[in-house]
PDB file of C-alpha atoms in Angstrom:
ATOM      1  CA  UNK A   1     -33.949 -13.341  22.706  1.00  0.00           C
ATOM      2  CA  UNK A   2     -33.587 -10.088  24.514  1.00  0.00           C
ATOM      3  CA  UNK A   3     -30.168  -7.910  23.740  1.00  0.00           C
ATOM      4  CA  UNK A   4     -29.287  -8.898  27.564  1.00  0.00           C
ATOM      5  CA  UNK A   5     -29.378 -12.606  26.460  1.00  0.00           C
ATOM      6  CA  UNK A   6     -27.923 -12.878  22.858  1.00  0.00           C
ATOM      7  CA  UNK A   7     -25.952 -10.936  20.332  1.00  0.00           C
ATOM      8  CA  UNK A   8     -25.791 -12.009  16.889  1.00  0.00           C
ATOM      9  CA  UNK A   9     -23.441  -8.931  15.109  1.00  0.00           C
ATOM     10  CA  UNK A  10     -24.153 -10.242  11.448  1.00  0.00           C
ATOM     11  CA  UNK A  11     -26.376 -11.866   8.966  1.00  0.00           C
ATOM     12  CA  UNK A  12     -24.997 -15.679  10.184  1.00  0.00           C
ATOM     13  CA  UNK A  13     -23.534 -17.221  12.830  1.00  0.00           C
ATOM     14  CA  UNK A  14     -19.916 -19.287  11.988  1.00  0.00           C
ATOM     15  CA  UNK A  15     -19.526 -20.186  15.429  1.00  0.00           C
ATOM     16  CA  UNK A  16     -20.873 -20.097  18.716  1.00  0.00           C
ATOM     17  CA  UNK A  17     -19.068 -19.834  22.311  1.00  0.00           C
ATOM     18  CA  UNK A  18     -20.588 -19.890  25.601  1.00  0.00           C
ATOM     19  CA  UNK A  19     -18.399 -18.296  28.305  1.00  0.00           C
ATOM     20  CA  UNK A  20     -18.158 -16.411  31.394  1.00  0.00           C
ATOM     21  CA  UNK A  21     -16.421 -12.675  32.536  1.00  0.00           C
ATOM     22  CA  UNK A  22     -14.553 -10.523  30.137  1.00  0.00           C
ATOM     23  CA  UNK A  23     -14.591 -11.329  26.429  1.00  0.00           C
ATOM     24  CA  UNK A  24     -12.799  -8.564  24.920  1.00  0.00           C
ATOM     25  CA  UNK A  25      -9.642 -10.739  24.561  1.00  0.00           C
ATOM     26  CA  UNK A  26     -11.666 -12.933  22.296  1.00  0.00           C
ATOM     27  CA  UNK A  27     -13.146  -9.905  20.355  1.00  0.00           C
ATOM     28  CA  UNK A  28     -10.584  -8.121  19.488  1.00  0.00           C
ATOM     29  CA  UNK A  29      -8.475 -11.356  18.289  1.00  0.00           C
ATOM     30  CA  UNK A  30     -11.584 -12.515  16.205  1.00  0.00           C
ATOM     31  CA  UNK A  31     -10.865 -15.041  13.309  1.00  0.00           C
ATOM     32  CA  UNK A  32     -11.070 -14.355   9.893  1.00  0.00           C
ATOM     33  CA  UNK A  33     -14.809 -15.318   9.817  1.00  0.00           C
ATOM     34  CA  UNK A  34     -17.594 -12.827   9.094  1.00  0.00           C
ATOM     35  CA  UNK A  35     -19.978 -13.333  12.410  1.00  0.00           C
ATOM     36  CA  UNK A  36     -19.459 -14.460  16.062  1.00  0.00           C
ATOM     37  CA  UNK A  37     -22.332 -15.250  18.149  1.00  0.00           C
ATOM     38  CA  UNK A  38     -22.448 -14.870  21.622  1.00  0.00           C
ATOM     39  CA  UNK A  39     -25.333 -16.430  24.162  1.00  0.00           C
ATOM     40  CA  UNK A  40     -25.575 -15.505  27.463  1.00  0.00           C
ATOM     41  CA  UNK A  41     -24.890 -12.047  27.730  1.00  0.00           C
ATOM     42  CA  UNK A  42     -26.155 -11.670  31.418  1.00  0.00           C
ATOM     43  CA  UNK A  43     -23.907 -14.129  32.449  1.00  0.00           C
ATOM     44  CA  UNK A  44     -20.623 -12.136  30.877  1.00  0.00           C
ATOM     45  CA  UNK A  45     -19.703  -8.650  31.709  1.00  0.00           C
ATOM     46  CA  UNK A  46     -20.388  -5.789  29.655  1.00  0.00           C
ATOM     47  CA  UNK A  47     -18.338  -6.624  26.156  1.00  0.00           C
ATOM     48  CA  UNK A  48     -16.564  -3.818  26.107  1.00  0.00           C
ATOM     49  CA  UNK A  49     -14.906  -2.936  29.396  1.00  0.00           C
ATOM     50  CA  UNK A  50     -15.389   1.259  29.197  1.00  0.00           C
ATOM     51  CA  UNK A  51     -19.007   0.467  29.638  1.00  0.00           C
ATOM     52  CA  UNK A  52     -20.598  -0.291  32.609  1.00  0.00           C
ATOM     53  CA  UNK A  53     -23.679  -1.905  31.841  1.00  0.00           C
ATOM     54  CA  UNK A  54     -24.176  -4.447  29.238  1.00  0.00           C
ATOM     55  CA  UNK A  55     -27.101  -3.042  26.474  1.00  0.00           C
ATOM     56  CA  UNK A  56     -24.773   0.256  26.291  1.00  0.00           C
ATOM     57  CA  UNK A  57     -21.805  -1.791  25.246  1.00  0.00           C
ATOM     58  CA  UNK A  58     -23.810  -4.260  22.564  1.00  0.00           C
ATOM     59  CA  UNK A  59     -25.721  -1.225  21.125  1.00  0.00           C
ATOM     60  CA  UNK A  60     -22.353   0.439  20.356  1.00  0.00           C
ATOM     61  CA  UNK A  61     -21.120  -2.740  18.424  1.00  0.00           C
ATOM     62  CA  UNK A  62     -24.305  -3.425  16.636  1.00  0.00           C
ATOM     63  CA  UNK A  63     -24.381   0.792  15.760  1.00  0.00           C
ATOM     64  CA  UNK A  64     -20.786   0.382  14.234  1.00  0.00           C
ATOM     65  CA  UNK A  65     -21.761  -3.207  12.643  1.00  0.00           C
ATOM     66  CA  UNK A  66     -24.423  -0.924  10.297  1.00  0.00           C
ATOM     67  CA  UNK A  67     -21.806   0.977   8.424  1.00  0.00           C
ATOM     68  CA  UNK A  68     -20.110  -1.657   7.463  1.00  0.00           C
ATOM     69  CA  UNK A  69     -21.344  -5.425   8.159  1.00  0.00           C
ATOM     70  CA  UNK A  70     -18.516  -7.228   7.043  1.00  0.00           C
ATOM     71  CA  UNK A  71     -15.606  -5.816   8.476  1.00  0.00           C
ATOM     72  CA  UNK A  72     -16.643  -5.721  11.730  1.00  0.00           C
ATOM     73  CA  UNK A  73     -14.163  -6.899  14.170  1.00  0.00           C
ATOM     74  CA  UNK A  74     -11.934  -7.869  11.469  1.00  0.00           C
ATOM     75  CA  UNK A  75      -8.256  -7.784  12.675  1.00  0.00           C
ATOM     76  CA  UNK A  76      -5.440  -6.132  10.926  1.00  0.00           C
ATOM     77  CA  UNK A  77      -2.204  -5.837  12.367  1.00  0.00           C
ATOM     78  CA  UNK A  78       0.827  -3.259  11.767  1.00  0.00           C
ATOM     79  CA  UNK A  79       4.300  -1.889  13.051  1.00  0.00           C
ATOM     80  CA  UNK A  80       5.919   1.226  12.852  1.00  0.00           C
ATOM     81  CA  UNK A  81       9.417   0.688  13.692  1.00  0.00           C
ATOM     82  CA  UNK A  82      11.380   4.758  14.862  1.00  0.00           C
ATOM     83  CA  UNK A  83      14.647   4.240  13.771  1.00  0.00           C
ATOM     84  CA  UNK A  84      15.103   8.335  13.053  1.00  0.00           C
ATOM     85  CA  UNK A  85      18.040   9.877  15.241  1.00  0.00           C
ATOM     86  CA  UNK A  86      18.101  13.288  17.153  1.00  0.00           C
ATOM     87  CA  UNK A  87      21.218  14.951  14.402  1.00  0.00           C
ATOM     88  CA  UNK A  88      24.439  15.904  15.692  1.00  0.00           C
ATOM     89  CA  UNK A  89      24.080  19.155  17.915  1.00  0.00           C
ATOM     90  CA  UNK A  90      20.508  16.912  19.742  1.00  0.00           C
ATOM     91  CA  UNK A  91      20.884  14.421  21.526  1.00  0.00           C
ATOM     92  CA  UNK A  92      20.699  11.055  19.528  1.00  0.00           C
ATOM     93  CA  UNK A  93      17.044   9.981  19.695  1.00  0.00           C
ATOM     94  CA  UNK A  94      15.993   6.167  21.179  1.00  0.00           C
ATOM     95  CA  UNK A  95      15.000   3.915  18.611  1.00  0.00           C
ATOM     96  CA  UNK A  96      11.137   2.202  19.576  1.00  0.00           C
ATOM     97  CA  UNK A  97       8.717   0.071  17.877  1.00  0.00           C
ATOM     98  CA  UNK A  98       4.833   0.206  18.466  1.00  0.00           C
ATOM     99  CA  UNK A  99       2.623  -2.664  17.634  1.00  0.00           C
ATOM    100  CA  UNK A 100      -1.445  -2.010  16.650  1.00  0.00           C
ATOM    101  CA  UNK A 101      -4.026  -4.381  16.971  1.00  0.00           C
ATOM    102  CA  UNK A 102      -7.388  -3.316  14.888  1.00  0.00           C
ATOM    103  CA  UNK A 103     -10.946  -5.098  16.144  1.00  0.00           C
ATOM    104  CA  UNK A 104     -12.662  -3.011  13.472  1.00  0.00           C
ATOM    105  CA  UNK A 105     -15.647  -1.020  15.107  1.00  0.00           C
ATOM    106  CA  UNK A 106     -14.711  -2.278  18.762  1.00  0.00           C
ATOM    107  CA  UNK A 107     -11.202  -1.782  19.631  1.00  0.00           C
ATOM    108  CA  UNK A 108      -7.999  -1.620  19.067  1.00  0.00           C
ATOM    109  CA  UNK A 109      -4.608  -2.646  21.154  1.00  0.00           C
ATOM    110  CA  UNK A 110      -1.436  -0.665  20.967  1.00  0.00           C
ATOM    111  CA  UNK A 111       1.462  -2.320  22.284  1.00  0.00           C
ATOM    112  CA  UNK A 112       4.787  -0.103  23.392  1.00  0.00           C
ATOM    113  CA  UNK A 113       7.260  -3.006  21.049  1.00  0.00           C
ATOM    114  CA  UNK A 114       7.538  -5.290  18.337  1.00  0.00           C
ATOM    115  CA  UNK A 115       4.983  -8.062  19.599  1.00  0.00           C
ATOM    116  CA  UNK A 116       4.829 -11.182  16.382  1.00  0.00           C
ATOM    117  CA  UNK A 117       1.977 -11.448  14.600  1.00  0.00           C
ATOM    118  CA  UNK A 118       0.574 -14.959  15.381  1.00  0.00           C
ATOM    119  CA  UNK A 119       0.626 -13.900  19.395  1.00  0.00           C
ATOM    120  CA  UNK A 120      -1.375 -10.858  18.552  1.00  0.00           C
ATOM    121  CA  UNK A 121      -4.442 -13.367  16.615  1.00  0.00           C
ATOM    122  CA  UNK A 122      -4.024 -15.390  19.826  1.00  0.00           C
ATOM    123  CA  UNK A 123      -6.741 -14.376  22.336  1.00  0.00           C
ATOM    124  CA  UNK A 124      -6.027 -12.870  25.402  1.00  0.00           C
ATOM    125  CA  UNK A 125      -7.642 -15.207  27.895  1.00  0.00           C
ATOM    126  CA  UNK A 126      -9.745 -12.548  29.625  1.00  0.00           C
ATOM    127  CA  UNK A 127     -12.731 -14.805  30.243  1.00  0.00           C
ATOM    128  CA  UNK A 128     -13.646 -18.332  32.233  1.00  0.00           C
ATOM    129  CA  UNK A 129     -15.127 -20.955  30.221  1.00  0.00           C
ATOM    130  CA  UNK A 130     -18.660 -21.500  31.232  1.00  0.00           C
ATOM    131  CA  UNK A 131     -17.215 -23.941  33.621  1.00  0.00           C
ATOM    132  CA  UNK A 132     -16.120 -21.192  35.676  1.00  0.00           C
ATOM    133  CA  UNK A 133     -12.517 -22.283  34.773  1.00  0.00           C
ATOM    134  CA  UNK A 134     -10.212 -19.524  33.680  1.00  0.00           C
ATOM    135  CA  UNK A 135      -8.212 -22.522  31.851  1.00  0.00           C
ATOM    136  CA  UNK A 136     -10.888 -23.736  30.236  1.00  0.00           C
ATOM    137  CA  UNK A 137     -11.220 -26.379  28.155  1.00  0.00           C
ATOM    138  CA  UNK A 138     -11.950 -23.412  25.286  1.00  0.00           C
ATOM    139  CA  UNK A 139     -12.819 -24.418  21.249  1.00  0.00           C
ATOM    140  CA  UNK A 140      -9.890 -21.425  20.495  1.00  0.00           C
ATOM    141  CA  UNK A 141      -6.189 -21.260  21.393  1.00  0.00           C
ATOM    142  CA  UNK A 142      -5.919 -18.643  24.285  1.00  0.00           C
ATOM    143  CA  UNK A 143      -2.783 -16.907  25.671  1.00  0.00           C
ATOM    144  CA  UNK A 144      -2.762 -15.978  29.435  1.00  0.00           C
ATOM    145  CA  UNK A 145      -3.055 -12.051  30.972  1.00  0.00           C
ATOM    146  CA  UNK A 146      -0.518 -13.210  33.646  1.00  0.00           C
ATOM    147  CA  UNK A 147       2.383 -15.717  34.326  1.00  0.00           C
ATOM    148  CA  UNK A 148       1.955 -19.096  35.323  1.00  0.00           C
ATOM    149  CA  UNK A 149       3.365 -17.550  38.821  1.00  0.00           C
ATOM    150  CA  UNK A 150      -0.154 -15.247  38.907  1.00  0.00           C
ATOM    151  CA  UNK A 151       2.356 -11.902  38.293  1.00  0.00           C
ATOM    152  CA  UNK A 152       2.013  -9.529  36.168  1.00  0.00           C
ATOM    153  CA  UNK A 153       2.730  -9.884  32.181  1.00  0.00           C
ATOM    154  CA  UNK A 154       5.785  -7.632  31.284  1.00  0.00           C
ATOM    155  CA  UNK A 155       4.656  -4.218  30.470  1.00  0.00           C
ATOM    156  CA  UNK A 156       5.448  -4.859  26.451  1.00  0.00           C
ATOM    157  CA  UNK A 157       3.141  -7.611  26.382  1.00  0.00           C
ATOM    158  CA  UNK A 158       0.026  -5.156  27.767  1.00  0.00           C
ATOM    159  CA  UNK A 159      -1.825  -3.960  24.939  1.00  0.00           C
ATOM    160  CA  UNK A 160      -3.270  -0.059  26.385  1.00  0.00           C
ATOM    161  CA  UNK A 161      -6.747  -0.380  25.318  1.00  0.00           C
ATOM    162  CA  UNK A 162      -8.301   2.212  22.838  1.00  0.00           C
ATOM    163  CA  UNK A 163     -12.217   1.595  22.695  1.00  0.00           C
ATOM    164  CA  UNK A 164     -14.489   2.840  20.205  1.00  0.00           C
ATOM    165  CA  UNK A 165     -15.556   6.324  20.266  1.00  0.00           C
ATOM    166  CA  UNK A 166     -17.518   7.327  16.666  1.00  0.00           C
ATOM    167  CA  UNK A 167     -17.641   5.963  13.825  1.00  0.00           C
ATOM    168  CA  UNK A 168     -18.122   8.368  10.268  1.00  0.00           C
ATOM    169  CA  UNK A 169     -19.420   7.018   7.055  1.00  0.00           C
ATOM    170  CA  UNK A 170     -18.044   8.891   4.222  1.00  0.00           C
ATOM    171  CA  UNK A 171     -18.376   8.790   0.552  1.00  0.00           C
ATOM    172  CA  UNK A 172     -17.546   9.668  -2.971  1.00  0.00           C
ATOM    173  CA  UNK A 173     -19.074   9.072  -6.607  1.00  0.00           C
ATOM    174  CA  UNK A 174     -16.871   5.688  -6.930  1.00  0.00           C
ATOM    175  CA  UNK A 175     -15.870   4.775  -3.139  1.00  0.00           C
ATOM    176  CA  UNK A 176     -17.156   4.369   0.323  1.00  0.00           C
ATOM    177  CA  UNK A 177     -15.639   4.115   3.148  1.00  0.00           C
ATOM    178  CA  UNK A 178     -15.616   4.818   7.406  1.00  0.00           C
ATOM    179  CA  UNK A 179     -13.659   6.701   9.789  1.00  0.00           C
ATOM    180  CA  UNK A 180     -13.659   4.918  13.258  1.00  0.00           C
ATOM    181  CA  UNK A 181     -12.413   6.717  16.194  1.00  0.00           C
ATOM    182  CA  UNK A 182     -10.721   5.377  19.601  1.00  0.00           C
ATOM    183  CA  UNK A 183     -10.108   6.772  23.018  1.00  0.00           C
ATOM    184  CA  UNK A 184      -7.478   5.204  25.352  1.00  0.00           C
ATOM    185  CA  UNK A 185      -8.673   3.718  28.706  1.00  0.00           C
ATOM    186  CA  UNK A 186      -7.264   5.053  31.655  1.00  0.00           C
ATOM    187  CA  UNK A 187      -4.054   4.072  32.879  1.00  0.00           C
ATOM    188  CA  UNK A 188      -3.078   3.185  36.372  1.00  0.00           C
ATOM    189  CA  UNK A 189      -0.081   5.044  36.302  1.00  0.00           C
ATOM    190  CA  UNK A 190       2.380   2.262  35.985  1.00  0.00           C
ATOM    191  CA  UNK A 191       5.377   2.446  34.334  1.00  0.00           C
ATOM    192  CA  UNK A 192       7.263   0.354  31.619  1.00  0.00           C
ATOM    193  CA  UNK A 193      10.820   0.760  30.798  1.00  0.00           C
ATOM    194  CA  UNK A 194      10.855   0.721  27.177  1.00  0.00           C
ATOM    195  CA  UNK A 195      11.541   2.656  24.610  1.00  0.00           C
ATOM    196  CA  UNK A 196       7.892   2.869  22.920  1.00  0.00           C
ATOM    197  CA  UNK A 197       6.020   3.021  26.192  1.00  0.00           C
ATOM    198  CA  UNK A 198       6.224   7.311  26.247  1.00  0.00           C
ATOM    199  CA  UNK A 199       5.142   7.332  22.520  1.00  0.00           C
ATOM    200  CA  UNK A 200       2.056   4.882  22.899  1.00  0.00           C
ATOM    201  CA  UNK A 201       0.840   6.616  26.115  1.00  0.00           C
ATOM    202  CA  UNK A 202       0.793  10.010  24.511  1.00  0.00           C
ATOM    203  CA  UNK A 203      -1.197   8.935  21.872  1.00  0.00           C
ATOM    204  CA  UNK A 204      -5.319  10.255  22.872  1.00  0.00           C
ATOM    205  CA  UNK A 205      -6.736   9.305  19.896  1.00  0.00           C
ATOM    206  CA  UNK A 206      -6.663   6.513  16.967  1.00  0.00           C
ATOM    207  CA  UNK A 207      -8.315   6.918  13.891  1.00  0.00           C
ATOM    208  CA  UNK A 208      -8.756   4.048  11.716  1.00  0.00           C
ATOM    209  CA  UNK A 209      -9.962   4.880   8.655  1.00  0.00           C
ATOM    210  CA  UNK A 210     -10.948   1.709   5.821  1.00  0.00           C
ATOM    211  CA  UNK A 211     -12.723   1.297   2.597  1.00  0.00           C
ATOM    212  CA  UNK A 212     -16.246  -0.430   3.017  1.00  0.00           C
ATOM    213  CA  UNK A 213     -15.506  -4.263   2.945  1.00  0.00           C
ATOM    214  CA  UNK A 214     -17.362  -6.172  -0.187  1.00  0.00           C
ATOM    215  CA  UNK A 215     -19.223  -8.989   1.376  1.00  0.00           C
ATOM    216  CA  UNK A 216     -18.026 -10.951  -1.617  1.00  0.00           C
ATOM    217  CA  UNK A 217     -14.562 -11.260  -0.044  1.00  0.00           C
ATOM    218  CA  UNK A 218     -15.924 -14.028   1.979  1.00  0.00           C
ATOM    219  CA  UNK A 219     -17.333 -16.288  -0.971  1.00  0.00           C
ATOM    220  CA  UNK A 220     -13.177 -16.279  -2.013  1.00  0.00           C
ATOM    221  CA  UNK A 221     -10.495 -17.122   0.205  1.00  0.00           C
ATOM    222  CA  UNK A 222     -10.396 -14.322   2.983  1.00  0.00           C
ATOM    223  CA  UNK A 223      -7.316 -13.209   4.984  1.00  0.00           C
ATOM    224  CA  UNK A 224      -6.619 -10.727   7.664  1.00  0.00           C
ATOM    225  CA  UNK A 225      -6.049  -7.446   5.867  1.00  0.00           C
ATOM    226  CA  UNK A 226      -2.754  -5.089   6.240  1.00  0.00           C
ATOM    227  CA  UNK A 227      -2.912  -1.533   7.716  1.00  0.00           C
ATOM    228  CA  UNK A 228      -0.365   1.096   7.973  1.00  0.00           C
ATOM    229  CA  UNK A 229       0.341   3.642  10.398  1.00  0.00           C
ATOM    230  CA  UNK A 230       0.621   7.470  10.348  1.00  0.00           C
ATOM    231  CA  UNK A 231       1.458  10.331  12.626  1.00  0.00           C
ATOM    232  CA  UNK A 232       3.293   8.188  15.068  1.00  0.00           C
ATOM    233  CA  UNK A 233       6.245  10.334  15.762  1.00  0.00           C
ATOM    234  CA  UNK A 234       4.087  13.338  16.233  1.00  0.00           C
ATOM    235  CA  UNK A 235       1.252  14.313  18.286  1.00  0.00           C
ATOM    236  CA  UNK A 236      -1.317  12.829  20.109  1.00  0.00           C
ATOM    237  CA  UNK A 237      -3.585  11.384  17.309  1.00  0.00           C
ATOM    238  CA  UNK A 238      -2.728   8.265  15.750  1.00  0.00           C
ATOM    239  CA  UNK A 239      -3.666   6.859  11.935  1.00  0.00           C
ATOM    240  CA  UNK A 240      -4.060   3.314  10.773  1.00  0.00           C
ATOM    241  CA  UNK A 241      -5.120   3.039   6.996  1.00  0.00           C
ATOM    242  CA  UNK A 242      -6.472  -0.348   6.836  1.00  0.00           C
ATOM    243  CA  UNK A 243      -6.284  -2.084   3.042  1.00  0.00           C
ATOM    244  CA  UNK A 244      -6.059  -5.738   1.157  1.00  0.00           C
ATOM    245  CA  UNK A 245      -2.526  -7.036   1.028  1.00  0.00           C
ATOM    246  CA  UNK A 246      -0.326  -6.750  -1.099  1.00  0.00           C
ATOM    247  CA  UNK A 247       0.520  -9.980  -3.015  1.00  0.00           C
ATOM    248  CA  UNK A 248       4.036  -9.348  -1.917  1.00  0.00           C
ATOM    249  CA  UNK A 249       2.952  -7.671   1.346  1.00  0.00           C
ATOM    250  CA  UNK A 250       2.799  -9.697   4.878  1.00  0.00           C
ATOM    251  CA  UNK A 251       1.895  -9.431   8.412  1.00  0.00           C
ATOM    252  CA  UNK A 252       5.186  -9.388  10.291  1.00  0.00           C
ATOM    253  CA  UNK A 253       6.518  -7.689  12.691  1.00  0.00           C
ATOM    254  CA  UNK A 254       9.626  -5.427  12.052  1.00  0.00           C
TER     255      UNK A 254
END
């Protein structure tokens, strides 16, 4: 099949969905499974929503997909939690949380609060099942952009979108690993009256930087890896340092 048709990221498909519109929700929630297939391309929109025509946006998947097969669009979730204050002769500093979502090699969400772990491996239901249905029926469980009253999620629950930019390969005598870099999309200028929302919109850049993934991990028992971040206090420029877990380390939110 032609790139406009078909997309096959990996060696082997694990699962196969056919659907309609926008699938970044699904993408950047993937499962812990090392290949998604996706048919009918030129029925969906481009799969990355910063591009504007469809082989642009597959071609800078599959490019990212070469440095390191097996992570790609593997989630890992983290929090930093601000709980510094501003000293006695500065005014006293308001606490704020930030939530990161990590499609390795695609995208990643930042939220502006403490959003729980098992709604941020939930899908966003940006797409229609090939029904045309934007409820579905759908093989994964979804949570909605909107209300059941068609308004607006609250502002927290918005992820700002940081797509993929570059991605560096980088190496030593006894380690690999990448460097992925993400630009924010452009907001529309709303407002959201919390105390993270300032800090996340300042941030221009997210680097992401992870050790090579050993394709072995999948023959074992595989689980969404940890990440913390860095620089998120300061600045403009984000860091997440993706790694395995901790035996006593979990994904929860602070």
């Amino acid at each position: 099949n032609s790139p406009s048709s078909h997309l096959c990221v990996l060696l082997r498909a694990t699962w196969q969905l056919d659907l309609k519109g926008h699938v970044y929700g699904l993408l950047a929630a993937h499962p812990v499974a090392p290949l998604v297939s996706l048919h009918h391309l030129d029925r969906l929109n481009p799969i990355s929503p910063n591009w504007l025509k469809r082989l642009p946006a597959v071609r800078s998947l599959v490019g990212a997909s070469r440095h390191d097969p097996s992570r790609t669009l593997q989630q890992a979730i983290c929090y930093h939690h601000d709980a510094r204050g501003g000293g006695r002769r500065r005014r006293r500093r308001r606490q704020f949380t930030l939530s990161v979502s990590v499609s390795w090699g695609y995208m990643v969400h930042l939220y502006p609060a403490a959003v729980p772990p098992h709604e941020l491996q939930t899908p966003l239901r940006t797409f229609r099942a090939w029904s045309g249905s934007p409820a579905g029926p759908f093989t994964v469980n979804t949570r909605p952009e909107a209300t059941p009253n068609a308004t607006a999620l609250p502002c927290h629950r918005k992820p700002i979108m940081f797509y993929l930019d570059r991605v560096t390969a980088m190496s030593t005598s006894t380690t690999n690993w990448t460097l992925t870099e993400y630009v924010p999309e452009v907001l529309s200028g709303e407002r959201c009256n919390t105390t993270g929302f300032d800090a996340a919109t300042k941030v221009q850049m997210i680097q992401v930087i992870a050790l090579k993934m050993n394709p072995a991990i999948w023959k074992r028992a595989p689980r969404r890896q940890c990440c913390k971040m860095q620089n998120a206090n300061e600045g403009d420029k984000l860091i997440v340092k993706i790694h395995e877990c901790k035996p006593d380390e979990a994904t929860t939110s602070v």
